[in-house]
Amino acid sequence: MQSNQKAANMKHEIHEPTSSDPLTSDFGVKSTSHDIWLSASTGDRKGPQLLEDNFAREKIMKFDHERIPERVVHARGAGAFGTFKLYESASDVTSAGVLTDTSRTTPVFVRFSTVLGSRGSADTVRDVRGFAVKFYTEEGNWDIVGNDIPVFFIQDAMKFPDVIHAGKPEPDTEVPQAQSAHNNFWDFQFLHTEATHMFMWAMSDRGIPRSYRMMQGFGVNTYTLTKNDGGERNFVKFHFTPTLGVHSLVWDEALKLAGQDPDFHRKDLYTAIDMGVYPVWKFGIQVCPESRQDEFDFDLLDATKVWPEELFPVRYIGEMQLNKNVDEYFTQTEQVAFCTAHIVPGIGFSDDPLLQGRNFSYFDTQLSRLGVNWQELPINRPVCPVMNNHRDGQLRHKITKGSINYWPNRKSIIPPSKPEEGGYLDYPEKVVAMKQRLHSVKFSEHFSQAQLFWNSMSEIEKSHIIAALGFELDHCDDPVVYERMVTRLCDISLELAQAVAEKAGAPTPTKTANKNHGLTAKGLSQFDFTPEALGLPATIASRMIAIIIGEGFNFAEYEAVKAALSAAGAFVFTVGPKRQPVKSSTGQSVAPDHHFEGMRSTMFDSLYIPSGEHVASLMKQGRVIHWVREAFGHCKAIGATGEGVALVKMACQIEGIIFSAGQSGEVVDSYGVVTASGVGRPTGVTEALKMV
Ligand code: HDD
């Protein structure tokens, strides 16, 4: 027995604990107390605590060092696992297994984020959203480190620290947190004409998505696709389009949610996955043979430009589904490390100067955030074998046996893999050059696509952009900043500049040197990405719907509508004056999920008020009136039956977008149409917003 134990010990077998095992120290010793520090005590009086209590010191020491440096940008994020499947092979343009083998299911991890805020900031601020995807392919990890906006503020990576410093809190006061609405940000935007296109996107409804599940993802940079058999290289842009459609919050709602529920997007993603309503994105590529690169009036390698869909249709070849929440935030969502330089055979870089600099930056930042062995962390490890002679360094986990740590060696002379054996093929790009600091000539045109974007917006989207710029410049108190910015807007549209000037307090411009070209393009307005426009069924599955009740509500109606909405996949919550049971007019009791003060209308996509005696008392409660009025102001679908209609009319002081009476099925249909469609709930947005 004794010798068996000894043999086991000699093998150094590690036994993982089960949930029924008692607590131990980090070196495995069971402790007798988890709560009381060892002290020199007499009788019933506690004396001084002893430094020798290793259990206590270890617990505090671990706690003291729980935080690691947060990401310098994109610090706040939420992640989930999922799968990627191809439905059409792209073998005509690439040899990448993940883009050609339709029989594969490739695991993925996705991290969504805001850019400017720190780790504890709010989800719904106006900002660009990160959309980073790690594909654990059979040939190694492939990362698309993208955003929800297809273009970027700058063309050269060397400017990145400047654009980020200008957007982050100002250095003297550390104000504002997670906001672009301040002098420095807009000063930078004016001084960099190349940022014009991107700030228009950020000021549009794309800057305030309703959900991570309802935004597009773009690789932004231009990559290349290559084939092992030689052949021409293709430039490529990557797209993810959500099957739920692209939807946004309205600004007033986003502002309020930042305080009322700072975790709104994080919870939304988690809940949908937890409830089995898995978000899905179609994956598409825009491809252009390298030989055609000079045919266009913009440079294909300029990250401040989109490739208009009229010239380069998006070819949808696969889809990504997120279907598993993380088990632990820190070890997965926080420690995941993306890197644009992570590509697999069949995919390559281009000379896009932003991408080239990013390839250095991501590698470098992980060293200070996670240490040199960051690729060994479970979330970052590839699923295929890793075999090399890299060794040692801080927190090396992998134990590599044997006396050899170099190549070639007397024991192994396995040569590097040839491309046909899966080896990464470096595309033989011809480079004959002068060392110079310059950009390609076409990089100097900065307004054409900003105009294209503005012209392609619907009227309601334009009004939102004017309001957003009006808000941002209102927060700038240096006239140099807001006056100059209005002159910049003239380069996009005189009408836009004039509307914003009024709000910003700048002189109203009367003419522009840069005439708008009047062109429009597909794929820029959010209206091109509603479920209807995508040819997909509009659904209320996973939409948050509140049923408002008080003492004396109509139970039969409540039950019928709740059942119908739930059957359609909506997440239905009952909200009442208290969380204790509330009695219906026919005697049945329902315990609400929330009370009127516990939640706010902002947290729901829609409200329904059943008929019943309860309405008379609800109409006397300011908070209830505010619930309905605010939901209306945010252009949400409001359903009401019987007396409930009177409450809606009274709260909203308007006839109109109220769905009254009828069968519960009709109410559900109306919800279906209105709740699931639209951009920033456009119907009557300006009129309704005056209510809040
Ligand atoms: Fe970046 C993080 C997206 C330009 C340097 N970036 C980061 C993340 C996303 C992006 C989504 C968060 C990844 C995660 O969830 O962990 N970045 C972009 C896009 C860009 C872009 C779409 C333009 C095409 N980034 C960019 C440049 C540089 C960086 C030009 C530097 C030269 N980005 C970083 C970084 C971060 C980062 C400092 C911070 C944390 C990290 O990398 O892992 O290296």
XYZ file of C-alpha atoms and ligand atoms in Angstrom:
736
model
C 0.000 0.000 0.000
C 2.698 2.353 1.110
C 4.820 1.549 -1.922
C 1.795 2.089 -4.250
C 1.305 5.546 -2.802
C 4.979 6.198 -3.246
C 4.807 5.045 -6.847
C 1.845 7.344 -7.500
C 3.671 10.250 -5.932
C 6.688 9.550 -8.051
C 4.485 9.780 -11.131
C 3.330 13.234 -10.044
C -0.258 12.592 -11.101
C -2.473 15.612 -10.620
C -5.926 14.925 -9.171
C -8.570 17.508 -10.058
C -11.002 18.345 -7.211
C -14.698 17.497 -7.312
C -17.416 19.833 -6.035
C -17.644 17.792 -2.811
C -13.991 18.321 -1.911
C -13.258 20.712 0.979
C -11.424 24.037 0.508
C -7.638 23.941 0.533
C -4.757 26.379 0.187
C -3.186 26.850 -3.240
C -0.536 24.302 -2.233
C -3.233 21.761 -1.449
C -3.509 21.754 2.353
C -7.022 21.640 3.863
C -7.704 24.629 6.056
C -9.524 24.579 9.369
C -10.924 28.093 9.006
C -11.786 30.189 5.958
C -12.910 33.227 7.948
C -10.763 33.919 11.003
C -7.135 35.086 10.835
C -4.833 33.264 13.244
C -4.094 35.493 16.214
C -2.342 35.421 19.582
C -5.470 35.470 21.692
C -6.193 34.796 25.317
C -9.459 33.463 26.662
C -12.347 35.282 24.941
C -10.314 38.306 23.775
C -8.789 38.327 20.287
C -5.177 39.491 20.282
C -2.814 40.610 17.488
C -2.948 38.675 14.219
C 0.008 36.560 13.176
C 1.885 36.936 9.925
C 2.507 33.216 9.943
C -1.127 32.466 8.964
C -0.399 31.367 5.439
C -4.049 30.567 4.686
C -5.094 34.167 5.406
C -2.062 35.733 3.714
C -2.495 33.614 0.603
C -6.193 34.541 0.359
C -5.488 38.272 0.651
C -2.434 38.125 -1.592
C -4.433 36.429 -4.353
C -7.156 39.046 -3.986
C -4.688 41.965 -4.027
C -3.437 40.847 -7.431
C -6.710 39.837 -9.082
C -6.645 42.635 -11.643
C -4.477 42.541 -14.718
C -3.962 45.591 -16.926
C -7.143 46.186 -18.865
C -6.990 46.464 -22.631
C -5.705 49.877 -23.670
C -8.715 50.056 -26.009
C -11.806 47.810 -26.150
C -11.486 47.219 -22.395
C -15.179 46.537 -21.854
C -16.471 43.485 -23.621
C -18.628 40.386 -23.612
C -17.842 37.050 -25.212
C -19.398 33.753 -26.248
C -18.505 30.500 -27.975
C -20.048 29.237 -31.167
C -19.558 27.532 -34.473
C -18.814 28.493 -38.037
C -20.123 26.510 -41.010
C -19.633 27.074 -44.707
C -22.474 26.526 -47.110
C -20.491 27.367 -50.207
C -16.840 26.626 -50.837
C -14.617 29.555 -51.794
C -12.072 27.189 -53.369
C -12.049 29.340 -56.502
C -10.145 32.021 -54.562
C -8.497 30.370 -51.546
C -6.989 27.150 -50.238
C -7.957 27.918 -46.629
C -9.638 24.804 -45.181
C -12.003 26.925 -43.108
C -13.273 28.640 -46.275
C -13.359 25.644 -48.595
C -14.375 22.535 -46.647
C -18.176 22.583 -46.373
C -18.199 19.458 -44.192
C -16.411 21.176 -41.316
C -17.791 22.831 -38.228
C -15.159 25.247 -36.928
C -15.398 26.322 -33.267
C -15.230 30.075 -32.650
C -14.969 32.487 -29.757
C -16.308 36.010 -30.264
C -15.691 39.069 -28.119
C -17.797 42.199 -28.614
C -16.676 45.448 -27.025
C -16.859 49.200 -26.827
C -13.657 51.058 -27.690
C -13.155 54.078 -25.471
C -14.531 53.149 -22.048
C -12.707 51.404 -19.250
C -13.658 47.904 -18.132
C -16.373 49.133 -15.783
C -18.022 51.592 -18.167
C -21.533 51.305 -19.602
C -22.525 49.184 -22.586
C -24.848 51.588 -24.381
C -22.575 54.618 -24.851
C -22.156 56.079 -28.321
C -19.067 54.339 -29.657
C -17.759 51.947 -32.257
C -18.254 48.310 -31.230
C -15.491 45.717 -31.498
C -16.404 42.462 -33.246
C -13.470 40.082 -32.778
C -13.735 36.468 -33.930
C -11.278 33.680 -33.188
C -11.709 30.679 -35.486
C -10.084 27.576 -33.976
C -9.403 25.966 -37.369
C -7.750 22.621 -38.041
C -4.779 24.547 -39.465
C -4.375 26.932 -36.530
C -6.105 29.989 -35.126
C -7.467 32.636 -37.458
C -8.538 35.947 -35.915
C -10.732 38.552 -37.580
C -10.354 41.543 -35.259
C -13.099 43.747 -36.628
C -15.679 46.377 -35.758
C -19.380 46.995 -36.343
C -18.410 49.830 -38.708
C -16.643 48.946 -41.981
C -14.160 51.834 -42.060
C -11.613 53.352 -39.693
C -10.599 56.826 -38.474
C -7.040 56.707 -39.751
C -5.094 55.240 -42.643
C -1.730 54.625 -41.003
C -1.185 52.620 -37.802
C 1.315 55.195 -36.583
C -1.578 57.558 -35.848
C -3.407 55.068 -33.596
C -2.062 56.357 -30.250
C -3.164 59.878 -31.259
C -6.705 58.983 -32.239
C -7.120 56.951 -29.061
C -5.572 59.562 -26.755
C -7.870 62.161 -28.300
C -10.930 59.978 -27.666
C -10.072 58.737 -24.170
C -10.686 60.912 -21.080
C -8.692 64.149 -21.197
C -5.382 63.809 -19.302
C -5.805 66.637 -16.779
C -9.255 65.768 -15.403
C -9.782 62.182 -16.637
C -13.141 63.311 -18.013
C -15.246 62.165 -19.846
C -15.528 58.396 -19.422
C -16.486 56.356 -22.500
C -17.591 59.402 -24.505
C -16.473 61.003 -27.717
C -18.410 64.154 -26.764
C -15.451 66.343 -25.786
C -13.011 68.895 -27.191
C -10.064 66.593 -27.824
C -11.976 64.007 -29.820
C -13.511 66.592 -32.144
C -10.294 68.569 -32.402
C -8.643 65.418 -33.713
C -11.497 64.758 -36.140
C -11.138 68.225 -37.625
C -7.395 67.976 -37.953
C -7.648 64.621 -39.728
C -9.781 64.893 -42.815
C -9.319 61.141 -43.296
C -11.513 60.571 -40.193
C -14.548 62.251 -41.799
C -16.107 59.102 -43.232
C -15.753 57.112 -40.001
C -17.117 59.790 -37.675
C -20.259 59.925 -39.817
C -20.769 56.208 -39.197
C -20.088 56.618 -35.480
C -22.630 59.461 -35.276
C -25.241 57.369 -37.087
C -27.412 54.787 -35.351
C -24.561 52.275 -35.790
C -22.935 53.948 -32.788
C -25.766 52.871 -30.471
C -26.743 49.277 -31.342
C -29.794 47.717 -29.701
C -27.839 44.521 -29.132
C -24.546 42.904 -30.016
C -26.750 40.336 -31.721
C -28.174 42.977 -34.035
C -25.070 44.558 -35.483
C -22.876 43.782 -38.464
C -19.241 42.845 -38.159
C -16.534 43.902 -40.617
C -12.900 42.876 -40.905
C -12.315 46.529 -41.965
C -8.802 45.945 -43.313
C -8.149 44.439 -46.698
C -6.692 40.946 -46.511
C -5.777 38.595 -49.345
C -6.913 35.135 -50.371
C -4.376 32.821 -51.958
C -4.321 29.393 -53.515
C -1.585 26.800 -53.209
C -1.579 26.141 -56.941
C -0.221 29.601 -57.562
C -2.741 31.620 -59.497
C -3.714 35.182 -58.910
C -4.041 36.643 -55.439
C -7.347 38.284 -54.517
C -7.969 41.157 -52.171
C -10.797 40.445 -49.741
C -13.055 42.188 -47.213
C -14.875 40.120 -44.572
C -18.504 40.730 -43.530
C -20.816 39.326 -40.851
C -24.525 40.204 -41.207
C -26.948 39.337 -38.381
C -30.037 37.359 -39.373
C -32.028 39.318 -36.782
C -31.365 42.447 -38.843
C -29.460 45.561 -37.787
C -31.256 47.532 -35.069
C -30.346 50.434 -32.858
C -31.437 52.149 -29.711
C -32.631 55.746 -29.801
C -30.205 58.166 -28.188
C -32.350 59.143 -25.244
C -32.793 55.462 -24.442
C -29.059 54.758 -24.761
C -28.261 57.640 -22.397
C -30.730 56.438 -19.793
C -29.711 52.794 -20.064
C -26.096 53.739 -19.384
C -27.229 54.529 -15.855
C -30.243 52.271 -15.456
C -28.625 49.086 -16.731
C -24.930 49.527 -17.614
C -24.710 45.807 -18.463
C -27.568 45.947 -20.960
C -25.702 44.461 -23.935
C -23.769 41.962 -21.886
C -26.957 40.632 -20.308
C -28.808 40.658 -23.613
C -26.191 38.392 -25.211
C -25.968 36.100 -22.237
C -29.750 35.775 -21.853
C -30.443 35.046 -25.504
C -27.839 32.264 -25.555
C -28.973 30.940 -22.198
C -32.572 30.759 -23.444
C -31.496 28.941 -26.615
C -32.225 31.815 -29.031
C -28.813 31.622 -30.639
C -27.667 34.647 -32.625
C -26.577 33.919 -36.181
C -24.569 35.987 -38.656
C -24.201 35.280 -42.349
C -20.528 35.387 -43.312
C -19.650 37.071 -46.587
C -16.645 38.051 -48.675
C -16.080 40.845 -51.168
C -13.339 39.812 -53.527
C -11.258 41.680 -56.097
C -8.391 40.218 -58.150
C -5.135 42.042 -57.443
C -4.728 42.874 -61.150
C -7.836 45.095 -61.037
C -6.704 47.225 -58.112
C -5.988 50.350 -60.159
C -9.420 50.472 -61.773
C -11.172 52.338 -58.964
C -11.209 55.953 -57.873
C -10.253 54.917 -54.332
C -7.439 52.675 -53.118
C -8.538 49.155 -52.173
C -6.015 49.189 -49.328
C -7.354 52.360 -47.711
C -9.205 51.399 -44.511
C -11.200 54.648 -44.545
C -13.109 53.416 -47.615
C -15.845 50.837 -48.124
C -15.962 48.760 -51.241
C -19.369 49.756 -52.633
C -21.605 46.727 -53.076
C -22.501 47.843 -56.592
C -18.859 47.217 -57.549
C -18.181 44.272 -55.246
C -21.307 42.321 -54.279
C -21.041 40.552 -50.932
C -20.867 36.830 -51.546
C -22.355 35.058 -48.526
C -20.645 31.695 -48.122
C -21.225 30.626 -44.529
C -22.690 31.401 -41.177
C -21.605 31.813 -37.594
C -23.790 30.926 -34.635
C -23.096 31.761 -30.992
C -24.468 29.023 -28.803
C -22.504 28.753 -25.563
C -21.899 31.263 -22.848
C -18.553 31.494 -21.114
C -18.077 29.559 -17.890
C -15.847 32.170 -16.333
C -15.492 35.767 -17.471
C -11.868 36.327 -16.508
C -10.212 33.239 -17.925
C -12.186 33.389 -21.143
C -13.533 36.830 -22.076
C -10.814 38.816 -20.318
C -7.856 36.617 -21.156
C -8.755 36.007 -24.766
C -6.108 37.653 -26.910
C -6.747 38.486 -30.540
C -4.096 39.272 -33.096
C -4.557 40.413 -36.687
C -1.343 38.564 -37.527
C -3.067 35.247 -36.775
C -3.953 33.956 -40.204
C -4.029 30.459 -41.656
C -2.797 29.056 -44.989
C -4.882 30.449 -47.846
C -5.328 33.830 -46.148
C -2.719 36.583 -46.298
C -2.102 40.226 -45.495
C -2.200 43.104 -47.915
C -0.053 46.228 -47.859
C -2.860 48.123 -46.101
C -0.710 50.335 -43.840
C -3.156 50.129 -40.982
C -3.141 46.341 -41.041
C 0.642 46.152 -41.249
C 0.972 48.219 -38.069
C -1.779 46.295 -36.301
C 0.121 43.084 -36.894
C 2.845 44.427 -34.633
C 0.579 46.093 -32.068
C -1.639 43.175 -31.029
C 1.312 40.889 -30.429
C 3.023 43.570 -28.430
C 0.056 44.521 -26.261
C -0.535 40.935 -25.154
C 2.992 40.884 -23.701
C 2.174 43.599 -21.187
C -1.398 42.408 -20.596
C -0.863 38.651 -20.310
C 2.854 37.916 -20.564
C 4.969 36.133 -23.108
C 3.139 32.811 -22.799
C -0.288 34.256 -23.644
C -0.862 31.774 -26.452
C -0.778 28.943 -23.892
C -3.825 30.143 -21.978
C -6.703 27.714 -22.571
C -8.881 30.273 -24.434
C -6.034 31.183 -26.777
C -4.739 27.695 -27.552
C -5.288 26.322 -31.031
C -7.126 23.014 -31.361
C -4.402 21.605 -33.598
C -1.033 20.453 -32.201
C 1.592 23.099 -31.406
C 5.100 21.803 -32.012
C 8.156 24.026 -31.864
C 11.236 24.884 -29.847
C 9.917 28.017 -28.177
C 10.648 27.647 -24.480
C 10.501 29.193 -21.045
C 9.420 32.738 -20.146
C 7.170 33.957 -17.381
C 4.330 31.575 -16.509
C 5.243 28.895 -19.028
C 2.664 26.130 -18.486
C 3.494 23.604 -21.109
C 5.945 20.956 -20.012
C 8.015 19.760 -22.943
C 9.960 16.570 -22.390
C 13.370 15.692 -23.766
C 16.815 17.145 -24.104
C 16.266 18.948 -27.408
C 15.155 22.569 -27.832
C 16.547 23.468 -31.233
C 16.153 22.486 -34.865
C 17.494 20.632 -36.714
C 18.815 18.149 -34.237
C 20.178 14.626 -34.057
C 16.792 13.170 -33.064
C 14.418 15.012 -35.388
C 15.054 16.265 -38.842
C 11.413 16.590 -39.902
C 11.724 19.369 -42.471
C 9.356 22.365 -42.602
C 5.997 21.584 -44.252
C 5.525 22.254 -47.944
C 2.368 24.166 -48.946
C 0.802 20.958 -50.289
C 1.379 19.440 -46.830
C -0.352 22.381 -45.181
C 2.660 24.651 -44.722
C 1.919 28.375 -44.810
C 2.724 29.700 -48.248
C 4.107 33.238 -48.287
C 2.744 34.763 -51.448
C 5.719 35.747 -53.627
C 4.849 39.428 -53.881
C 7.297 41.410 -55.951
C 8.651 44.374 -53.986
C 10.881 46.937 -55.697
C 10.832 50.080 -53.661
C 12.370 53.226 -52.283
C 12.390 53.658 -48.526
C 10.083 56.648 -48.017
C 7.389 57.912 -45.672
C 4.398 58.387 -47.935
C 0.958 57.148 -48.786
C -0.460 55.960 -52.069
C -1.784 58.892 -54.087
C -5.453 57.931 -53.813
C -5.222 57.937 -50.006
C -5.471 61.744 -50.106
C -9.166 61.906 -51.087
C -11.230 61.990 -47.876
C -14.738 63.322 -48.483
C -16.248 61.398 -51.352
C -17.349 58.376 -49.298
C -18.456 60.523 -46.353
C -20.817 62.186 -48.841
C -21.848 58.797 -50.217
C -22.732 57.660 -46.708
C -24.722 60.807 -45.911
C -26.591 60.685 -49.232
C -27.507 57.031 -48.683
C -29.179 57.668 -45.334
C -32.968 57.777 -45.020
C -34.478 61.009 -43.701
C -34.859 59.570 -40.205
C -31.248 58.383 -40.152
C -30.140 61.840 -41.269
C -32.111 63.439 -38.452
C -30.397 61.105 -35.965
C -26.946 62.063 -37.303
C -27.779 65.767 -36.982
C -28.988 65.186 -33.417
C -25.880 63.153 -32.542
C -23.488 65.792 -33.885
C -25.566 68.441 -32.141
C -25.170 66.571 -28.847
C -21.448 65.950 -29.245
C -20.561 69.519 -30.183
C -22.770 70.845 -27.399
C -20.344 69.072 -25.052
C -17.350 70.874 -26.547
C -16.771 74.199 -24.859
C -13.897 75.437 -27.021
C -15.324 77.495 -29.909
C -12.288 76.610 -32.012
C -13.432 73.010 -31.858
C -17.133 73.297 -32.588
C -16.865 76.141 -35.089
C -14.199 74.387 -37.118
C -16.130 71.128 -37.021
C -19.152 72.817 -38.591
C -16.939 73.988 -41.443
C -15.811 70.387 -41.852
C -19.415 69.227 -42.124
C -19.750 71.568 -45.129
C -17.373 69.198 -46.907
C -20.053 66.539 -46.583
C -23.273 68.483 -46.996
C -24.224 72.113 -46.577
C -27.658 71.080 -45.305
C -26.016 68.945 -42.591
C -23.618 71.723 -41.581
C -26.415 74.269 -41.351
C -28.585 72.019 -39.190
C -25.712 71.222 -36.822
C -24.452 74.833 -36.655
C -27.691 75.852 -34.969
C -27.253 73.262 -32.218
C -23.504 73.694 -31.859
C -23.696 77.471 -31.523
C -21.457 78.039 -34.551
C -22.019 80.560 -37.341
C -24.370 79.090 -39.968
C -22.408 78.442 -43.165
C -23.910 79.577 -46.451
C -21.650 77.956 -48.998
C -19.228 75.097 -49.410
C -16.105 74.646 -51.460
C -16.692 70.937 -51.641
C -19.888 70.265 -53.547
C -21.747 67.065 -52.682
C -21.598 64.631 -55.632
C -25.159 63.409 -55.012
C -24.345 59.699 -55.393
C -25.762 56.945 -53.179
C -24.804 53.296 -52.598
C -26.351 50.091 -51.304
C -25.390 48.577 -47.971
C -24.825 51.792 -46.026
C -28.286 52.591 -44.633
C -29.512 50.323 -41.862
C -32.731 49.977 -43.824
C -30.781 47.690 -46.161
C -30.318 45.308 -43.229
C -33.780 44.897 -41.741
C -34.888 41.250 -41.743
C -37.325 42.134 -44.533
C -34.572 43.683 -46.673
C -32.409 40.617 -46.052
C -35.290 38.368 -47.105
C -35.434 36.828 -43.640
C -38.475 36.409 -41.401
C -38.931 39.231 -38.878
C -39.181 37.642 -35.465
C -39.964 38.741 -31.955
C -37.971 35.830 -30.560
C -35.757 37.156 -27.741
C -37.424 40.596 -27.716
C -38.129 41.806 -24.187
C -41.818 42.524 -23.598
C -43.343 43.869 -20.371
C -46.982 43.238 -19.452
C -48.163 45.952 -17.088
C -50.681 44.905 -14.449
C -52.269 46.265 -11.264
C -54.940 45.018 -8.847
C -58.021 44.015 -10.888
C -56.371 43.249 -14.251
C -58.066 40.995 -16.787
C -56.495 37.587 -16.150
C -57.848 35.841 -19.248
C -56.362 38.490 -21.540
C -53.111 38.574 -19.618
C -52.745 34.810 -19.942
C -53.690 34.689 -23.611
C -51.312 37.463 -24.703
C -48.490 36.167 -22.542
C -48.889 32.665 -23.962
C -49.035 33.922 -27.538
C -45.972 36.144 -27.136
C -44.004 33.432 -25.365
C -44.947 30.931 -28.047
C -43.508 33.348 -30.611
C -40.250 33.263 -28.636
C -40.462 36.679 -26.943
C -39.107 37.016 -23.414
C -42.181 38.167 -21.492
C -42.061 39.802 -18.064
C -44.870 40.933 -15.799
C -44.417 44.311 -14.168
C -46.713 45.481 -11.379
C -46.904 47.794 -8.380
C -45.105 45.207 -6.186
C -43.400 41.828 -6.505
C -45.842 40.210 -4.122
C -48.912 38.637 -5.756
C -51.314 40.999 -7.534
C -54.990 39.945 -7.801
C -56.915 39.904 -11.060
C -60.607 40.909 -11.354
C -61.551 37.233 -11.375
C -59.563 36.362 -8.273
C -56.381 34.764 -9.708
C -53.084 36.059 -8.376
C -49.894 36.697 -10.329
C -46.548 37.535 -8.722
C -44.919 40.104 -11.056
C -41.315 39.588 -12.125
C -40.582 43.233 -11.342
C -42.180 46.297 -9.808
C -42.499 49.683 -11.482
C -39.567 51.176 -9.577
C -37.335 48.115 -10.031
C -37.148 48.308 -13.809
C -37.662 50.983 -16.449
C -39.372 50.985 -19.843
C -35.914 51.353 -21.432
C -35.146 47.733 -20.597
C -37.974 46.413 -22.785
C -38.688 46.463 -26.494
C -42.416 46.706 -26.046
C -45.274 47.030 -23.519
C -48.705 45.464 -23.313
C -51.521 46.610 -21.019
C -54.487 44.274 -20.627
C -57.991 45.624 -19.945
C -59.496 45.616 -16.455
C -60.303 47.676 -13.393
C -56.583 48.069 -12.719
C -56.356 50.767 -15.367
C -58.171 53.377 -13.221
C -55.543 53.076 -10.491
C -52.614 52.776 -12.934
C -53.727 56.070 -14.506
C -53.155 57.786 -11.185
C -49.570 56.591 -10.803
C -46.921 58.921 -12.204
C -44.372 56.137 -12.608
C -46.770 54.032 -14.705
C -47.674 56.998 -16.889
C -43.950 57.610 -17.326
C -43.406 53.952 -18.292
C -45.947 54.170 -21.094
C -45.058 57.688 -22.188
C -41.361 56.907 -22.279
C -41.869 53.687 -24.251
C -43.919 55.684 -26.729
C -41.250 58.388 -26.841
C -38.726 55.701 -27.744
C -41.077 54.580 -30.511
C -41.717 51.163 -29.068
C -44.715 49.074 -29.959
C -47.366 49.466 -27.265
C -50.202 46.983 -27.162
C -53.352 47.613 -25.150
C -56.796 46.098 -24.908
C -60.036 47.528 -23.489
C -59.470 50.086 -20.739
C -55.728 49.723 -21.330
C -56.135 51.828 -24.471
C -57.296 54.793 -22.355
C -54.083 54.611 -20.341
C -51.988 54.701 -23.501
C -53.943 57.636 -24.941
C -53.726 59.547 -21.688
C -49.996 58.896 -21.205
C -49.007 59.619 -24.787
C -51.537 62.373 -25.460
C -51.787 61.110 -28.973
C -53.931 58.832 -31.081
C -51.965 56.792 -33.489
C -49.527 53.993 -33.040
C -51.725 52.255 -30.502
C -52.932 48.760 -31.193
C -56.263 48.478 -29.540
C -58.813 45.854 -28.671
C -59.114 42.789 -30.835
C -57.896 39.292 -30.218
C -54.669 38.643 -28.448
C -53.413 37.180 -31.730
C -53.833 40.551 -33.431
C -51.885 42.222 -30.690
C -49.131 39.699 -31.180
C -49.121 40.243 -34.937
C -48.823 43.974 -34.490
C -45.932 43.433 -32.117
C -44.388 41.082 -34.592
C -44.330 43.684 -37.302
C -43.427 46.733 -35.263
C -41.144 45.280 -32.614
C -39.057 43.219 -34.964
C -38.546 45.702 -37.745
C -37.229 49.141 -38.375
C -34.120 51.079 -37.624
C -33.980 52.847 -34.314
C -37.743 52.340 -34.431
C -38.085 55.064 -37.022
C -41.841 55.474 -37.121
C -42.587 59.008 -36.029
C -39.418 59.140 -34.009
C -39.074 62.915 -33.909
C -42.652 63.575 -32.859
C -42.627 60.837 -30.275
C -39.282 61.855 -28.838
C -40.742 65.154 -27.750
C -42.586 63.141 -25.118
C -39.500 62.180 -23.123
Fe -7.427 47.500 -32.524
C -7.936 45.828 -29.616
C -10.473 46.395 -33.692
C -7.020 49.386 -35.380
C -4.306 48.260 -31.565
N -8.919 46.356 -31.788
C -8.931 45.743 -30.565
C -10.143 44.991 -30.424
C -10.862 45.151 -31.569
C -10.086 46.006 -32.429
C -12.195 44.553 -31.879
C -10.536 44.190 -29.197
C -10.154 42.745 -29.320
C -10.635 41.989 -28.109
O -11.848 41.846 -27.956
O -9.768 41.553 -27.327
N -8.556 47.891 -34.167
C -9.729 47.261 -34.499
C -10.100 47.621 -35.851
C -9.138 48.474 -36.312
C -8.166 48.628 -35.257
C -11.311 47.102 -36.589
C -9.025 49.125 -37.648
C -9.142 48.481 -38.759
N -5.959 48.635 -33.312
C -5.971 49.318 -34.508
C -4.684 49.919 -34.746
C -3.901 49.584 -33.673
C -4.707 48.789 -32.788
C -4.316 50.728 -35.970
C -2.459 49.931 -33.361
C -1.572 50.313 -34.210
N -6.344 47.178 -30.846
C -5.060 47.546 -30.690
C -4.446 47.038 -29.412
C -5.624 46.220 -28.792
C -6.742 46.429 -29.788
C -3.802 48.062 -28.567
C -5.997 46.495 -27.349
C -6.177 45.159 -26.702
C -5.732 44.200 -27.693
O -5.304 44.855 -28.804
O -5.705 42.989 -27.557
O -3.357 46.267 -29.688
